PDB file of C-alpha atoms and ligand atoms in Angstrom:
ATOM      1  CA  MET L   1      -7.376 -22.882 -75.369  1.00  0.00           C
ATOM      2  CA  LEU L   2      -4.534 -20.660 -76.546  1.00  0.00           C
ATOM      3  CA  SER L   3      -1.841 -22.612 -74.784  1.00  0.00           C
ATOM      4  CA  SER L   4      -3.283 -25.929 -75.960  1.00  0.00           C
ATOM      5  CA  LEU L   5      -2.819 -24.694 -79.525  1.00  0.00           C
ATOM      6  CA  GLY L   6       0.631 -23.334 -78.803  1.00  0.00           C
ATOM      7  CA  LEU L   7      -0.621 -19.856 -79.674  1.00  0.00           C
ATOM      8  CA  LYS L   8      -0.532 -17.984 -76.408  1.00  0.00           C
ATOM      9  CA  GLY L   9       0.736 -14.447 -76.416  1.00  0.00           C
ATOM     10  CA  ARG L  10      -0.467 -13.574 -79.922  1.00  0.00           C
ATOM     11  CA  GLY L  11      -2.825 -10.673 -80.390  1.00  0.00           C
ATOM     12  CA  LEU L  12      -3.518  -7.378 -82.041  1.00  0.00           C
ATOM     13  CA  GLY L  13      -0.896  -5.485 -80.100  1.00  0.00           C
ATOM     14  CA  ARG L  14       1.819  -7.883 -81.060  1.00  0.00           C
ATOM     15  CA  PRO L  15       3.800  -7.009 -84.174  1.00  0.00           C
ATOM     16  CA  ARG L  16       4.236  -9.792 -86.691  1.00  0.00           C
ATOM     17  CA  SER L  17       7.615 -11.204 -87.602  1.00  0.00           C
ATOM     18  CA  ALA L  18       8.332  -8.308 -89.958  1.00  0.00           C
ATOM     19  CA  ILE L  19       9.547  -6.537 -86.858  1.00  0.00           C
ATOM     20  CA  SER L  20      11.480  -9.381 -85.334  1.00  0.00           C
ATOM     21  CA  SER L  21      14.665  -8.431 -83.531  1.00  0.00           C
ATOM     22  CA  GLU L  22      16.705  -9.984 -86.341  1.00  0.00           C
ATOM     23  CA  PHE L  23      15.022  -7.653 -88.855  1.00  0.00           C
ATOM     24  CA  SER L  24      15.298  -4.551 -86.706  1.00  0.00           C
ATOM     25  CA  GLU L  25      18.979  -5.232 -86.054  1.00  0.00           C
ATOM     26  CA  SER L  26      19.669  -5.315 -89.788  1.00  0.00           C
ATOM     27  CA  LYS L  27      17.545  -2.218 -90.542  1.00  0.00           C
ATOM     28  CA  GLY L  28      18.086  -0.158 -87.394  1.00  0.00           C
ATOM     29  CA  ALA L  29      15.911   0.394 -84.323  1.00  0.00           C
ATOM     30  CA  GLY L  30      13.893   3.234 -85.895  1.00  0.00           C
ATOM     31  CA  TYR L  31      12.835   0.923 -88.701  1.00  0.00           C
ATOM     32  CA  ALA L  32      11.141  -1.488 -86.301  1.00  0.00           C
ATOM     33  CA  GLU L  33       9.229   1.394 -84.727  1.00  0.00           C
ATOM     34  CA  SER L  34       8.062   2.602 -88.150  1.00  0.00           C
ATOM     35  CA  VAL L  35       6.822  -0.864 -89.090  1.00  0.00           C
ATOM     36  CA  LEU L  36       5.076  -1.200 -85.729  1.00  0.00           C
ATOM     37  CA  PHE L  37       3.390   2.180 -86.304  1.00  0.00           C
ATOM     38  CA  LEU L  38       2.197   1.159 -89.786  1.00  0.00           C
ATOM     39  CA  TYR L  39       0.987  -2.215 -88.509  1.00  0.00           C
ATOM     40  CA  THR L  40      -1.001  -0.604 -85.693  1.00  0.00           C
ATOM     41  CA  GLU L  41      -2.398   2.101 -87.972  1.00  0.00           C
ATOM     42  CA  ARG L  42      -3.598  -0.474 -90.495  1.00  0.00           C
ATOM     43  CA  ALA L  43      -5.212  -2.628 -87.832  1.00  0.00           C
ATOM     44  CA  MET L  44      -6.918   0.416 -86.301  1.00  0.00           C
ATOM     45  CA  SER L  45      -8.460   1.403 -89.621  1.00  0.00           C
ATOM     46  CA  CYS L  46      -9.468  -2.158 -90.510  1.00  0.00           C
ATOM     47  CA  LEU L  47     -13.215  -2.845 -90.817  1.00  0.00           C
ATOM     48  CA  PHE L  48     -13.001  -6.416 -89.535  1.00  0.00           C
ATOM     49  CA  CYS L  49     -10.724  -5.442 -86.611  1.00  0.00           C
ATOM     50  CA  LYS L  50     -13.485  -3.036 -85.594  1.00  0.00           C
ATOM     51  CA  ILE L  51     -16.125  -5.758 -85.971  1.00  0.00           C
ATOM     52  CA  VAL L  52     -14.009  -8.235 -83.969  1.00  0.00           C
ATOM     53  CA  GLU L  53     -13.580  -5.633 -81.204  1.00  0.00           C
ATOM     54  CA  GLY L  54     -17.309  -4.814 -81.225  1.00  0.00           C
ATOM     55  CA  ALA L  55     -16.764  -1.193 -82.279  1.00  0.00           C
ATOM     56  CA  ILE L  56     -18.920  -1.900 -85.350  1.00  0.00           C
ATOM     57  CA  PRO L  57     -22.030  -4.021 -84.693  1.00  0.00           C
ATOM     58  CA  SER L  58     -22.441  -7.459 -86.229  1.00  0.00           C
ATOM     59  CA  THR L  59     -24.491 -10.598 -85.692  1.00  0.00           C
ATOM     60  CA  ALA L  60     -22.284 -12.972 -83.723  1.00  0.00           C
ATOM     61  CA  ILE L  61     -22.415 -16.643 -84.670  1.00  0.00           C
ATOM     62  CA  TYR L  62     -19.450 -18.060 -82.737  1.00  0.00           C
ATOM     63  CA  GLN L  63     -16.425 -16.746 -80.876  1.00  0.00           C
ATOM     64  CA  ASP L  64     -13.420 -17.950 -78.935  1.00  0.00           C
ATOM     65  CA  ASP L  65      -9.955 -16.733 -77.959  1.00  0.00           C
ATOM     66  CA  LEU L  66      -8.691 -16.896 -81.510  1.00  0.00           C
ATOM     67  CA  CYS L  67     -11.531 -15.934 -83.803  1.00  0.00           C
ATOM     68  CA  TYR L  68     -14.888 -14.247 -84.231  1.00  0.00           C
ATOM     69  CA  ALA L  69     -17.568 -15.507 -86.627  1.00  0.00           C
ATOM     70  CA  PHE L  70     -20.412 -13.261 -87.757  1.00  0.00           C
ATOM     71  CA  ALA L  71     -23.161 -13.060 -90.363  1.00  0.00           C
ATOM     72  CA  ASP L  72     -22.189 -11.548 -93.726  1.00  0.00           C
ATOM     73  CA  ILE L  73     -23.985  -8.246 -94.323  1.00  0.00           C
ATOM     74  CA  HIS L  74     -24.751  -9.254 -97.956  1.00  0.00           C
ATOM     75  CA  PRO L  75     -25.460 -12.989 -97.687  1.00  0.00           C
ATOM     76  CA  GLN L  76     -24.909 -15.024-100.863  1.00  0.00           C
ATOM     77  CA  ALA L  77     -26.673 -18.093 -99.459  1.00  0.00           C
ATOM     78  CA  PRO L  78     -29.204 -18.803 -96.666  1.00  0.00           C
ATOM     79  CA  VAL L  79     -26.197 -19.407 -94.403  1.00  0.00           C
ATOM     80  CA  HIS L  80     -23.281 -17.021 -95.014  1.00  0.00           C
ATOM     81  CA  VAL L  81     -20.917 -16.676 -92.089  1.00  0.00           C
ATOM     82  CA  LEU L  82     -17.521 -14.954 -91.987  1.00  0.00           C
ATOM     83  CA  ILE L  83     -14.875 -16.406 -89.679  1.00  0.00           C
ATOM     84  CA  ALA L  84     -12.067 -13.959 -88.900  1.00  0.00           C
ATOM     85  CA  PRO L  85      -9.035 -14.307 -86.635  1.00  0.00           C
ATOM     86  CA  ARG L  86      -8.967 -11.796 -83.779  1.00  0.00           C
ATOM     87  CA  GLU L  87      -5.454 -10.921 -84.865  1.00  0.00           C
ATOM     88  CA  HIS L  88      -5.106  -8.626 -87.867  1.00  0.00           C
ATOM     89  CA  ILE L  89      -3.693 -10.848 -90.604  1.00  0.00           C
ATOM     90  CA  VAL L  90      -4.195  -9.386 -94.083  1.00  0.00           C
ATOM     91  CA  SER L  91      -4.830 -12.583 -96.030  1.00  0.00           C
ATOM     92  CA  LEU L  92      -4.083 -16.277 -96.339  1.00  0.00           C
ATOM     93  CA  ALA L  93      -1.013 -15.249 -98.335  1.00  0.00           C
ATOM     94  CA  ASP L  94       0.345 -13.465 -95.259  1.00  0.00           C
ATOM     95  CA  GLY L  95       0.382 -16.594 -93.134  1.00  0.00           C
ATOM     96  CA  GLU L  96       3.573 -17.371 -91.284  1.00  0.00           C
ATOM     97  CA  GLU L  97       4.886 -20.596 -89.788  1.00  0.00           C
ATOM     98  CA  ALA L  98       3.368 -19.541 -86.455  1.00  0.00           C
ATOM     99  CA  ASP L  99      -0.092 -19.302 -88.078  1.00  0.00           C
ATOM    100  CA  ARG L 100      -0.361 -22.994 -88.997  1.00  0.00           C
ATOM    101  CA  ALA L 101      -2.432 -23.967 -85.957  1.00  0.00           C
ATOM    102  CA  LEU L 102      -4.567 -20.810 -86.221  1.00  0.00           C
ATOM    103  CA  PHE L 103      -5.414 -21.492 -89.868  1.00  0.00           C
ATOM    104  CA  GLY L 104      -6.361 -25.069 -89.002  1.00  0.00           C
ATOM    105  CA  HIS L 105      -8.489 -23.760 -86.143  1.00  0.00           C
ATOM    106  CA  LEU L 106     -10.420 -21.423 -88.482  1.00  0.00           C
ATOM    107  CA  LEU L 107     -11.279 -24.401 -90.690  1.00  0.00           C
ATOM    108  CA  TRP L 108     -12.331 -26.433 -87.655  1.00  0.00           C
ATOM    109  CA  VAL L 109     -14.604 -23.544 -86.576  1.00  0.00           C
ATOM    110  CA  ALA L 110     -16.180 -23.461 -90.054  1.00  0.00           C
ATOM    111  CA  ALA L 111     -17.015 -27.171 -89.762  1.00  0.00           C
ATOM    112  CA  ARG L 112     -18.377 -26.690 -86.253  1.00  0.00           C
ATOM    113  CA  ILE L 113     -20.668 -23.839 -87.328  1.00  0.00           C
ATOM    114  CA  ALA L 114     -21.817 -25.920 -90.317  1.00  0.00           C
ATOM    115  CA  ARG L 115     -22.766 -28.698 -87.891  1.00  0.00           C
ATOM    116  CA  ASP L 116     -24.553 -26.236 -85.609  1.00  0.00           C
ATOM    117  CA  LYS L 117     -26.455 -24.841 -88.621  1.00  0.00           C
ATOM    118  CA  ASP L 118     -27.498 -28.346 -89.756  1.00  0.00           C
ATOM    119  CA  LEU L 119     -25.724 -28.078 -93.096  1.00  0.00           C
ATOM    120  CA  ALA L 120     -25.602 -31.869 -93.388  1.00  0.00           C
ATOM    121  CA  ALA L 121     -26.471 -31.654 -97.106  1.00  0.00           C
ATOM    122  CA  GLY L 122     -23.190 -29.832 -97.742  1.00  0.00           C
ATOM    123  CA  TYR L 123     -21.579 -26.421 -97.721  1.00  0.00           C
ATOM    124  CA  ARG L 124     -18.585 -24.513 -99.032  1.00  0.00           C
ATOM    125  CA  VAL L 125     -15.692 -22.761 -97.295  1.00  0.00           C
ATOM    126  CA  VAL L 126     -14.102 -20.014 -99.387  1.00  0.00           C
ATOM    127  CA  VAL L 127     -11.057 -17.880 -98.678  1.00  0.00           C
ATOM    128  CA  ASN L 128     -10.835 -15.133-101.280  1.00  0.00           C
ATOM    129  CA  THR L 129      -7.196 -14.087-101.366  1.00  0.00           C
ATOM    130  CA  GLY L 130      -5.725 -10.979-102.961  1.00  0.00           C
ATOM    131  CA  GLU L 131      -6.978  -8.963-105.898  1.00  0.00           C
ATOM    132  CA  ASP L 132      -7.416 -11.810-108.386  1.00  0.00           C
ATOM    133  CA  GLY L 133      -8.987 -13.904-105.647  1.00  0.00           C
ATOM    134  CA  GLY L 134     -11.701 -11.282-105.181  1.00  0.00           C
ATOM    135  CA  GLN L 135     -10.729 -10.285-101.645  1.00  0.00           C
ATOM    136  CA  THR L 136     -12.345  -6.941-100.776  1.00  0.00           C
ATOM    137  CA  VAL L 137     -11.621  -6.721 -97.024  1.00  0.00           C
ATOM    138  CA  ASP L 138      -7.939  -6.945 -96.122  1.00  0.00           C
ATOM    139  CA  HIS L 139      -8.371  -8.915 -92.904  1.00  0.00           C
ATOM    140  CA  LEU L 140      -8.268 -12.689 -93.351  1.00  0.00           C
ATOM    141  CA  HIS L 141     -11.692 -14.338 -93.243  1.00  0.00           C
ATOM    142  CA  PHE L 142     -13.190 -17.654 -94.234  1.00  0.00           C
ATOM    143  CA  HIS L 143     -16.643 -17.605 -95.844  1.00  0.00           C
ATOM    144  CA  LEU L 144     -18.962 -20.447 -94.838  1.00  0.00           C
ATOM    145  CA  LEU L 145     -21.769 -20.760 -97.402  1.00  0.00           C
ATOM    146  CA  GLY L 146     -24.626 -23.226 -97.260  1.00  0.00           C
ATOM    147  CA  GLY L 147     -28.347 -23.832 -97.186  1.00  0.00           C
ATOM    148  CA  ARG L 148     -28.708 -24.107-100.964  1.00  0.00           C
ATOM    149  CA  SER L 149     -27.120 -26.044-103.809  1.00  0.00           C
ATOM    150  CA  LEU L 150     -23.948 -24.177-104.826  1.00  0.00           C
ATOM    151  CA  THR L 151     -22.751 -24.103-108.425  1.00  0.00           C
ATOM    152  CA  TRP L 152     -19.213 -24.831-109.633  1.00  0.00           C
ATOM    153  CA  PRO L 153     -16.927 -23.352-110.805  1.00  0.00           C
ATOM    154  CA  PRO L 154     -17.226 -19.988-109.057  1.00  0.00           C
ATOM    155  CA  GLY L 155     -16.903 -16.942-111.298  1.00  0.00           C
TER     156      GLY L 155
HETATM  157  P1  5GP F 201     -14.244 -10.710 -99.449  1.00  0.00           P
HETATM  158  O1  5GP F 201     -14.784 -10.055-100.683  1.00  0.00           O
HETATM  159  O2  5GP F 201     -13.095  -9.903 -98.867  1.00  0.00           O
HETATM  160  O3  5GP F 201     -13.886 -12.155 -99.635  1.00  0.00           O
HETATM  161  O4  5GP F 201     -15.407 -10.729 -98.398  1.00  0.00           O
HETATM  162  C1  5GP F 201     -15.776  -9.627 -97.661  1.00  0.00           C
HETATM  163  C2  5GP F 201     -17.168  -9.900 -97.158  1.00  0.00           C
HETATM  164  O5  5GP F 201     -17.437  -9.001 -96.107  1.00  0.00           O
HETATM  165  C3  5GP F 201     -18.273  -9.701 -98.212  1.00  0.00           C
HETATM  166  O6  5GP F 201     -19.002 -10.911 -98.361  1.00  0.00           O
HETATM  167  C4  5GP F 201     -19.114  -8.576 -97.625  1.00  0.00           C
HETATM  168  O7  5GP F 201     -20.494  -8.743 -97.870  1.00  0.00           O
HETATM  169  C5  5GP F 201     -18.785  -8.627 -96.157  1.00  0.00           C
HETATM  170  N1  5GP F 201     -18.875  -7.353 -95.476  1.00  0.00           N
HETATM  171  C6  5GP F 201     -18.386  -6.154 -95.920  1.00  0.00           C
HETATM  172  N2  5GP F 201     -18.634  -5.200 -95.024  1.00  0.00           N
HETATM  173  C7  5GP F 201     -19.284  -5.786 -93.987  1.00  0.00           C
HETATM  174  C8  5GP F 201     -19.791  -5.295 -92.753  1.00  0.00           C
HETATM  175  O8  5GP F 201     -19.698  -4.113 -92.418  1.00  0.00           O
HETATM  176  N3  5GP F 201     -20.397  -6.196 -91.938  1.00  0.00           N
HETATM  177  C9  5GP F 201     -20.524  -7.525 -92.278  1.00  0.00           C
HETATM  178  N4  5GP F 201     -21.151  -8.327 -91.420  1.00  0.00           N
HETATM  179  N5  5GP F 201     -20.042  -8.017 -93.427  1.00  0.00           N
HETATM  180  C10 5GP F 201     -19.432  -7.159 -94.277  1.00  0.00           C
HETATM  181 ZN1   ZN F 202      -8.000  -6.201 -89.252  1.00  0.00          ZN
END
């Protein structure tokens, strides 16, 4: 699965490109270690990282090598599923070139869950991003909402 998507080798332990060798060469070796420390610290204290790892219980809906989907604790519709990458990525705005296939995969998973949940009448996929976007958990997640008629525009 990972290799078919060209995504093998990515995971929580792997620093993102902020600590690429090019960057660390320009800033000094100690800088890369500091960024790695901060990255690891943030991931370790992240609610959704803990849910993905199973350290905090959740109701699993779907999972694969790249993502974990679980029921929202405060559902806003009869079906309200959160789809989160296993890797700690803060938000859609933090996507890198290497995340293109992963982001597409998350959308594909949303559609697959919608099919499994018989949401043939329609549904909505929402990615709240940043403060103005209403994001409250700083680990990328797609909301899949369905099972009722949804109003537009959102607030
Ligand atoms: P956001 O506001 O970041 O777009 O969405 C965060 C979502 O996570 C909210 O819909 C909220 O209800 C959900 N959530 C927050 N804490 C937990 C939790 O501990 N478990 C589960 N399953 N969902 C949570
Ligand atoms: Zn996280």
